[in-house]
Coordinates of N, CA and C in Angstrom, one line a residue:
M1 N -65.8 -4.2 -23.0 CA -66.6 -5.3 -23.6 C -66.2 -6.6 -22.9
R2 N -67.2 -7.3 -22.5 CA -67.0 -8.6 -21.9 C -67.2 -9.7 -22.9
R3 N -66.7 -10.8 -22.6 CA -66.9 -11.9 -23.6 C -67.4 -13.2 -22.9
L4 N -68.5 -13.7 -23.5 CA -69.1 -14.9 -23.0 C -68.9 -16.0 -24.0
V5 N -68.4 -17.2 -23.6 CA -68.2 -18.3 -24.5 C -69.0 -19.4 -24.0
L6 N -70.0 -19.8 -24.8 CA -70.9 -20.9 -24.5 C -70.4 -22.1 -25.3
V7 N -70.1 -23.2 -24.5 CA -69.5 -24.4 -25.1 C -70.4 -25.6 -24.9
R8 N -70.8 -26.3 -26.0 CA -71.5 -27.5 -25.8 C -70.4 -28.6 -25.6
H9 N -70.7 -29.5 -24.6 CA -69.7 -30.5 -24.3 C -69.4 -31.3 -25.5
S10 N -68.3 -32.1 -25.5 CA -67.8 -32.9 -26.6 C -68.7 -34.2 -26.7
K11 N -68.3 -35.0 -27.6 CA -69.0 -36.3 -27.9 C -69.0 -37.2 -26.7
A12 N -70.2 -37.6 -26.3 CA -70.4 -38.4 -25.1 C -70.9 -39.8 -25.5
S13 N -70.6 -40.7 -24.6 CA -71.1 -42.1 -24.7 C -72.5 -42.1 -24.1
H14 N -73.2 -43.1 -24.6 CA -74.6 -43.3 -24.1 C -74.6 -44.5 -23.1
D15 N -73.4 -45.0 -22.8 CA -73.2 -46.2 -21.9 C -73.0 -45.7 -20.5
A16 N -74.1 -45.4 -19.8 CA -74.0 -45.0 -18.4 C -75.3 -45.3 -17.7
V17 N -75.3 -45.4 -16.4 CA -76.5 -45.7 -15.6 C -77.5 -44.5 -15.7
T18 N -76.9 -43.3 -15.5 CA -77.7 -42.1 -15.6 C -77.2 -41.1 -16.6
D19 N -78.0 -40.1 -17.0 CA -77.6 -39.1 -17.9 C -76.4 -38.3 -17.3
L20 N -76.4 -38.0 -16.1 CA -75.3 -37.2 -15.4 C -74.0 -37.9 -15.5
E21 N -74.0 -39.3 -15.6 CA -72.8 -40.0 -15.5 C -72.2 -40.3 -16.9
R22 N -72.8 -39.9 -18.0 CA -72.3 -40.2 -19.3 C -71.0 -39.6 -19.6
P23 N -69.9 -40.4 -19.8 CA -68.6 -39.8 -20.0 C -68.4 -39.5 -21.5
L24 N -67.2 -38.8 -21.8 CA -66.9 -38.6 -23.2 C -66.4 -39.9 -23.8
T25 N -66.6 -40.0 -25.1 CA -65.9 -41.1 -25.8 C -64.5 -40.7 -26.0
S26 N -63.7 -41.7 -26.5 CA -62.3 -41.3 -26.8 C -62.2 -40.2 -27.9
K27 N -63.0 -40.3 -28.9 CA -63.1 -39.2 -29.9 C -63.5 -37.9 -29.2
G28 N -64.5 -38.0 -28.3 CA -64.9 -36.8 -27.6 C -63.8 -36.1 -26.8
A29 N -63.0 -36.9 -26.1 CA -61.9 -36.4 -25.3 C -60.9 -35.7 -26.2
A30 N -60.6 -36.3 -27.4 CA -59.7 -35.7 -28.4 C -60.2 -34.4 -28.9
L31 N -61.5 -34.3 -29.2 CA -62.1 -33.1 -29.7 C -62.2 -32.0 -28.6
A32 N -62.4 -32.4 -27.4 CA -62.3 -31.4 -26.3 C -60.9 -30.8 -26.2
G33 N -59.9 -31.6 -26.4 CA -58.5 -31.0 -26.4 C -58.3 -30.1 -27.6
L34 N -58.9 -30.4 -28.8 CA -58.8 -29.5 -29.9 C -59.5 -28.2 -29.7
L35 N -60.7 -28.4 -29.1 CA -61.5 -27.2 -28.8 C -60.8 -26.2 -27.9
A36 N -60.2 -26.8 -26.9 CA -59.4 -26.0 -25.9 C -58.2 -25.3 -26.6
K37 N -57.6 -26.0 -27.5 CA -56.4 -25.4 -28.2 C -56.9 -24.2 -29.1
E38 N -58.0 -24.4 -29.8 CA -58.6 -23.4 -30.6 C -59.1 -22.2 -29.8
L39 N -59.7 -22.4 -28.7 CA -60.1 -21.3 -27.8 C -59.0 -20.5 -27.3
R40 N -57.9 -21.2 -26.9 CA -56.7 -20.5 -26.4 C -56.2 -19.5 -27.4
K41 N -56.3 -19.8 -28.7 CA -55.9 -18.9 -29.8 C -56.8 -17.7 -29.8
R42 N -58.0 -17.8 -29.4 CA -59.0 -16.8 -29.6 C -59.2 -15.9 -28.3
L43 N -58.8 -16.4 -27.2 CA -59.1 -15.7 -25.9 C -57.8 -15.2 -25.3
E44 N -57.7 -13.9 -25.0 CA -56.5 -13.4 -24.3 C -56.4 -14.0 -22.9
T45 N -57.5 -13.9 -22.2 CA -57.6 -14.3 -20.8 C -58.9 -15.0 -20.6
T46 N -59.0 -15.8 -19.5 CA -60.3 -16.3 -19.1 C -60.3 -16.2 -17.6
D47 N -61.4 -15.5 -17.1 CA -61.5 -15.2 -15.7 C -62.3 -16.3 -15.0
L48 N -63.3 -16.9 -15.6 CA -64.2 -17.8 -14.9 C -64.6 -18.9 -15.9
L49 N -64.5 -20.1 -15.4 CA -65.0 -21.3 -16.1 C -66.2 -21.9 -15.3
L50 N -67.4 -21.8 -15.9 CA -68.6 -22.4 -15.3 C -69.0 -23.7 -16.0
V51 N -69.2 -24.7 -15.2 CA -69.3 -26.1 -15.7 C -70.6 -26.8 -15.2
S52 N -71.3 -27.5 -16.0 CA -72.4 -28.4 -15.6 C -71.8 -29.5 -14.8
P53 N -72.5 -30.1 -13.9 CA -72.0 -31.2 -13.1 C -72.0 -32.5 -13.9
A54 N -72.6 -32.6 -15.1 CA -72.6 -33.8 -15.8 C -71.1 -34.2 -16.2
A55 N -70.9 -35.5 -16.1 CA -69.5 -36.0 -16.4 C -69.0 -35.6 -17.7
R56 N -69.8 -35.6 -18.8 CA -69.3 -35.2 -20.1 C -68.9 -33.7 -20.1
A57 N -69.6 -32.9 -19.4 CA -69.3 -31.4 -19.3 C -68.0 -31.2 -18.5
R58 N -67.9 -31.9 -17.4 CA -66.7 -31.8 -16.6 C -65.4 -32.3 -17.3
E59 N -65.6 -33.4 -18.1 CA -64.5 -33.9 -18.9 C -64.1 -33.0 -20.0
T60 N -65.1 -32.3 -20.6 CA -64.8 -31.3 -21.7 C -64.1 -30.1 -21.1
A61 N -64.5 -29.8 -19.8 CA -63.9 -28.6 -19.2 C -62.4 -28.8 -18.8
R62 N -62.0 -30.0 -18.6 CA -60.6 -30.3 -18.1 C -59.5 -29.7 -19.0
P63 N -59.6 -30.0 -20.3 CA -58.5 -29.4 -21.2 C -58.7 -27.9 -21.3
L64 N -60.0 -27.4 -21.2 CA -60.2 -25.9 -21.3 C -59.6 -25.3 -20.1
R65 N -59.7 -25.9 -18.9 CA -59.1 -25.3 -17.7 C -57.6 -25.3 -17.8
D66 N -57.0 -26.4 -18.3 CA -55.6 -26.6 -18.5 C -55.0 -25.5 -19.5
R67 N -55.7 -25.3 -20.6 CA -55.2 -24.4 -21.6 C -55.5 -22.9 -21.3
L68 N -56.7 -22.7 -20.8 CA -57.2 -21.3 -20.6 C -56.8 -20.7 -19.3
E69 N -56.5 -21.6 -18.3 CA -56.0 -21.2 -17.0 C -56.9 -20.1 -16.4
P70 N -58.2 -20.4 -16.2 CA -59.1 -19.4 -15.6 C -58.7 -19.1 -14.1
A71 N -59.0 -17.9 -13.7 CA -58.8 -17.6 -12.3 C -59.6 -18.5 -11.4
D72 N -60.8 -18.9 -11.8 CA -61.7 -19.7 -11.0 C -62.5 -20.6 -11.9
T73 N -62.8 -21.8 -11.3 CA -63.7 -22.8 -12.0 C -64.7 -23.2 -11.0
L74 N -66.0 -23.1 -11.4 CA -67.1 -23.5 -10.6 C -68.0 -24.5 -11.3
V75 N -68.4 -25.6 -10.6 CA -69.4 -26.5 -11.1 C -70.7 -26.1 -10.5
R76 N -71.7 -25.8 -11.4 CA -73.0 -25.3 -10.9 C -74.2 -26.2 -11.5
E77 N -75.0 -26.7 -10.7 CA -76.1 -27.5 -11.1 C -77.1 -26.8 -12.0
E78 N -77.2 -25.5 -11.8 CA -78.2 -24.7 -12.6 C -77.9 -24.9 -14.1
I79 N -76.6 -25.0 -14.5 CA -76.3 -25.2 -15.9 C -76.9 -26.4 -16.5
Y80 N -77.0 -27.5 -15.7 CA -77.6 -28.7 -16.1 C -79.1 -28.7 -16.0
N81 N -79.6 -28.2 -14.9 CA -81.0 -28.3 -14.6 C -82.0 -27.2 -15.1
L82 N -81.5 -26.0 -15.2 CA -82.4 -24.8 -15.4 C -82.3 -24.1 -16.7
G83 N -81.7 -24.7 -17.7 CA -81.7 -24.1 -19.0 C -81.1 -22.7 -19.1
P84 N -81.5 -21.9 -20.1 CA -80.9 -20.6 -20.3 C -81.0 -19.7 -19.1
N85 N -82.1 -19.7 -18.5 CA -82.3 -18.9 -17.3 C -81.4 -19.3 -16.1
G86 N -81.1 -20.5 -16.0 CA -80.1 -21.0 -15.0 C -78.7 -20.4 -15.3
I87 N -78.3 -20.4 -16.6 CA -77.0 -19.9 -16.9 C -77.0 -18.4 -16.6
L88 N -78.0 -17.7 -17.0 CA -78.1 -16.2 -16.8 C -78.0 -15.9 -15.3
R89 N -78.7 -16.8 -14.5 CA -78.7 -16.6 -13.0 C -77.2 -16.8 -12.5
V90 N -76.6 -17.8 -12.9 CA -75.2 -18.1 -12.5 C -74.3 -17.0 -12.9
L91 N -74.4 -16.5 -14.1 CA -73.6 -15.4 -14.6 C -73.8 -14.1 -13.7
A92 N -75.0 -13.8 -13.4 CA -75.3 -12.6 -12.6 C -74.8 -12.8 -11.2
E93 N -74.8 -14.0 -10.6 CA -74.3 -14.3 -9.3 C -72.8 -14.4 -9.2
E94 N -72.2 -15.0 -10.2 CA -70.8 -15.3 -10.1 C -69.9 -14.5 -11.0
G95 N -70.4 -13.8 -12.0 CA -69.6 -13.1 -13.0 C -68.8 -12.0 -12.5
G96 N -69.4 -11.2 -11.6 CA -68.7 -10.1 -10.9 C -68.0 -9.2 -12.0
E97 N -66.7 -9.0 -11.8 CA -65.9 -8.2 -12.7 C -65.2 -8.9 -13.8
A98 N -65.5 -10.2 -13.9 CA -64.9 -11.1 -14.9 C -65.1 -10.5 -16.3
S99 N -64.0 -10.4 -17.1 CA -64.2 -9.9 -18.5 C -64.5 -11.1 -19.5
T100 N -64.0 -12.3 -19.2 CA -64.3 -13.4 -20.0 C -64.7 -14.6 -19.2
V101 N -65.9 -15.1 -19.5 CA -66.5 -16.3 -18.9 C -66.8 -17.3 -19.9
V102 N -66.3 -18.6 -19.6 CA -66.6 -19.7 -20.4 C -67.6 -20.6 -19.7
V103 N -68.7 -21.0 -20.3 CA -69.7 -21.9 -19.8 C -69.7 -23.2 -20.5
V104 N -69.6 -24.3 -19.9 CA -69.6 -25.6 -20.5 C -71.0 -26.3 -20.1
G105 N -71.8 -26.5 -21.2 CA -73.1 -27.0 -20.9 C -73.6 -27.9 -22.0
H106 N -74.9 -27.9 -22.2 CA -75.6 -28.9 -23.0 C -76.6 -28.2 -24.0
E107 N -77.0 -29.0 -25.0 CA -78.0 -28.6 -25.9 C -79.4 -29.1 -25.4
P108 N -80.4 -28.4 -25.6 CA -80.5 -27.2 -26.5 C -80.2 -25.9 -25.8
T109 N -79.8 -25.9 -24.5 CA -79.6 -24.7 -23.7 C -78.5 -23.8 -24.4
I110 N -77.4 -24.3 -24.9 CA -76.4 -23.5 -25.4 C -76.9 -22.7 -26.6
S111 N -77.5 -23.4 -27.6 CA -77.9 -22.7 -28.8 C -79.1 -21.7 -28.5
V112 N -80.0 -22.2 -27.6 CA -81.2 -21.3 -27.3 C -80.7 -20.0 -26.6
L113 N -79.8 -20.1 -25.6 CA -79.3 -18.9 -24.9 C -78.5 -18.0 -25.9
A114 N -77.7 -18.6 -26.8 CA -77.0 -17.8 -27.7 C -78.0 -17.0 -28.7
H115 N -79.0 -17.7 -29.1 CA -80.0 -17.2 -30.0 C -80.8 -16.1 -29.3
I116 N -81.1 -16.3 -28.1 CA -81.9 -15.3 -27.3 C -81.0 -14.0 -27.1
L117 N -79.7 -14.2 -26.8 CA -78.9 -13.0 -26.5 C -78.5 -12.2 -27.7
H118 N -78.4 -12.9 -28.9 CA -77.9 -12.2 -30.1 C -78.9 -11.1 -30.5
D119 N -78.3 -9.9 -30.8 CA -79.1 -8.7 -31.0 C -79.6 -8.4 -32.4
T120 N -79.5 -9.4 -33.3 CA -80.0 -9.1 -34.7 C -80.3 -10.4 -35.4
D121 N -81.2 -10.3 -36.4 CA -81.5 -11.5 -37.2 C -80.6 -11.5 -38.4
D122 N -79.6 -12.4 -38.3 CA -78.6 -12.5 -39.4 C -78.3 -13.9 -39.6
D123 N -77.2 -14.2 -40.4 CA -76.8 -15.5 -40.7 C -76.4 -16.3 -39.5
L124 N -75.7 -15.6 -38.5 CA -75.3 -16.3 -37.3 C -76.6 -16.7 -36.5
A125 N -77.5 -15.8 -36.4 CA -78.8 -16.1 -35.7 C -79.5 -17.3 -36.3
S126 N -79.5 -17.4 -37.6 CA -80.1 -18.5 -38.4 C -79.3 -19.8 -38.1
Q127 N -78.0 -19.7 -38.2 CA -77.1 -20.9 -37.9 C -77.4 -21.4 -36.5
I128 N -77.4 -20.6 -35.5 CA -77.5 -21.0 -34.1 C -78.9 -21.6 -33.8
S129 N -79.9 -21.1 -34.6 CA -81.3 -21.5 -34.3 C -81.6 -23.0 -34.5
F130 N -80.7 -23.6 -35.3 CA -80.8 -25.1 -35.6 C -80.0 -25.9 -34.6
G131 N -79.4 -25.3 -33.6 CA -78.6 -26.0 -32.6 C -77.2 -26.0 -33.0
V132 N -76.4 -26.5 -32.0 CA -74.9 -26.6 -32.3 C -74.5 -28.0 -32.0
P133 N -73.5 -28.5 -32.8 CA -73.0 -29.9 -32.6 C -72.1 -29.9 -31.3
T134 N -71.8 -31.1 -31.0 CA -70.9 -31.3 -29.8 C -69.6 -30.7 -30.1
A135 N -68.8 -30.3 -29.1 CA -67.5 -29.7 -29.2 C -67.5 -28.4 -30.0
T136 N -68.6 -27.6 -29.7 CA -68.8 -26.3 -30.4 C -68.7 -25.2 -29.3
A137 N -68.1 -24.1 -29.8 CA -68.0 -22.9 -28.9 C -68.7 -21.7 -29.6
V138 N -69.5 -21.0 -28.9 CA -70.2 -19.8 -29.4 C -69.6 -18.6 -28.6
I139 N -68.8 -17.7 -29.3 CA -68.2 -16.6 -28.7 C -69.1 -15.4 -28.8
I140 N -69.5 -14.7 -27.7 CA -70.4 -13.7 -27.7 C -69.8 -12.4 -27.0
D141 N -70.0 -11.3 -27.7 CA -69.5 -10.0 -27.1 C -70.7 -9.5 -26.2
V142 N -70.4 -9.1 -25.0 CA -71.4 -8.6 -24.1 C -71.0 -7.2 -23.7
P143 N -71.8 -6.2 -24.1 CA -71.4 -4.8 -23.8 C -71.6 -4.3 -22.4
G144 N -72.5 -4.9 -21.6 CA -72.8 -4.5 -20.3 C -72.3 -5.5 -19.2
S145 N -72.9 -5.3 -18.0 CA -72.5 -6.2 -16.9 C -73.2 -7.6 -17.1
W146 N -72.7 -8.6 -16.4 CA -73.3 -9.9 -16.4 C -74.8 -9.8 -15.9
A147 N -75.0 -9.0 -14.9 CA -76.3 -8.9 -14.3 C -77.3 -8.2 -15.3
E148 N -76.8 -7.4 -16.2 CA -77.6 -6.7 -17.2 C -77.9 -7.6 -18.5
L149 N -77.3 -8.7 -18.5 CA -77.4 -9.6 -19.7 C -78.9 -10.0 -19.9
E150 N -79.4 -9.7 -21.0 CA -80.9 -10.1 -21.3 C -81.0 -10.3 -22.8
P151 N -82.2 -10.7 -23.2 CA -82.4 -11.0 -24.6 C -82.1 -9.8 -25.5
R152 N -81.4 -10.2 -26.6 CA -81.0 -9.2 -27.6 C -80.0 -8.1 -27.1
S153 N -79.3 -8.4 -26.1 CA -78.4 -7.4 -25.5 C -76.9 -7.7 -25.8
A154 N -76.6 -8.7 -26.6 CA -75.2 -9.1 -26.9 C -75.1 -9.5 -28.4
R155 N -73.9 -9.8 -28.8 CA -73.7 -10.1 -30.2 C -72.8 -11.3 -30.4
I156 N -73.2 -12.3 -31.1 CA -72.4 -13.5 -31.5 C -71.3 -13.0 -32.4
R157 N -70.0 -13.3 -31.9 CA -68.9 -12.9 -32.7 C -68.5 -14.1 -33.6
E158 N -68.5 -15.3 -33.1 CA -68.0 -16.5 -33.9 C -68.6 -17.8 -33.3
I159 N -68.8 -18.7 -34.2 CA -69.2 -20.1 -33.8 C -68.2 -21.0 -34.5
F160 N -67.7 -21.9 -33.7 CA -66.8 -22.9 -34.3 C -66.9 -24.2 -33.6
T161 N -66.6 -25.3 -34.4 CA -66.7 -26.6 -33.9 C -65.3 -27.3 -34.1
A162 N -64.9 -28.0 -33.1 CA -63.6 -28.7 -33.2 C -63.8 -29.9 -34.1
R163 N -62.9 -30.1 -35.0 CA -63.0 -31.3 -35.9 C -61.6 -31.9 -36.0
K164 N -61.6 -33.2 -35.9 CA -60.4 -34.0 -36.1 C -60.0 -34.0 -37.5
R165 N -58.7 -33.8 -37.7 CA -58.1 -33.8 -39.1 C -57.5 -35.2 -39.3
D166 N -57.9 -35.8 -40.4 CA -57.4 -37.2 -40.6 C -56.1 -37.2 -41.4

């Protein structure tokens, strides 16, 4: 069984010249660290980290890379530009024999892809259909190869959002 983790980037600033340049806020950086800590508890190993080129995604990926210690990290434009099909394409091209892949991307792509892949209409499907907040991870069990990943061929195991405790 392979594992796909779809991560929506953490809280970003709107103060940037272009959308690609939007950085994380200080709260977003803290939440990215909490998300990485929580994912470390849930994942035994991480083979590949795939990241959107947007600043907010790359900044969210830093603590993930530090905590999860993936064998490889790749920044791919398709994650930013081509929606769910772009992520599926990158997984088919780069996934290889990886057992666990973490993808850091954007809404609505993260929730749409998770919803498309999920193999049943249940509470998780309903929850994901409304989108996911920033600093959220969707952990999906994938029974086949990355190249075989298609609609309704996987199962959402868990959805969780990093939250600061006051």
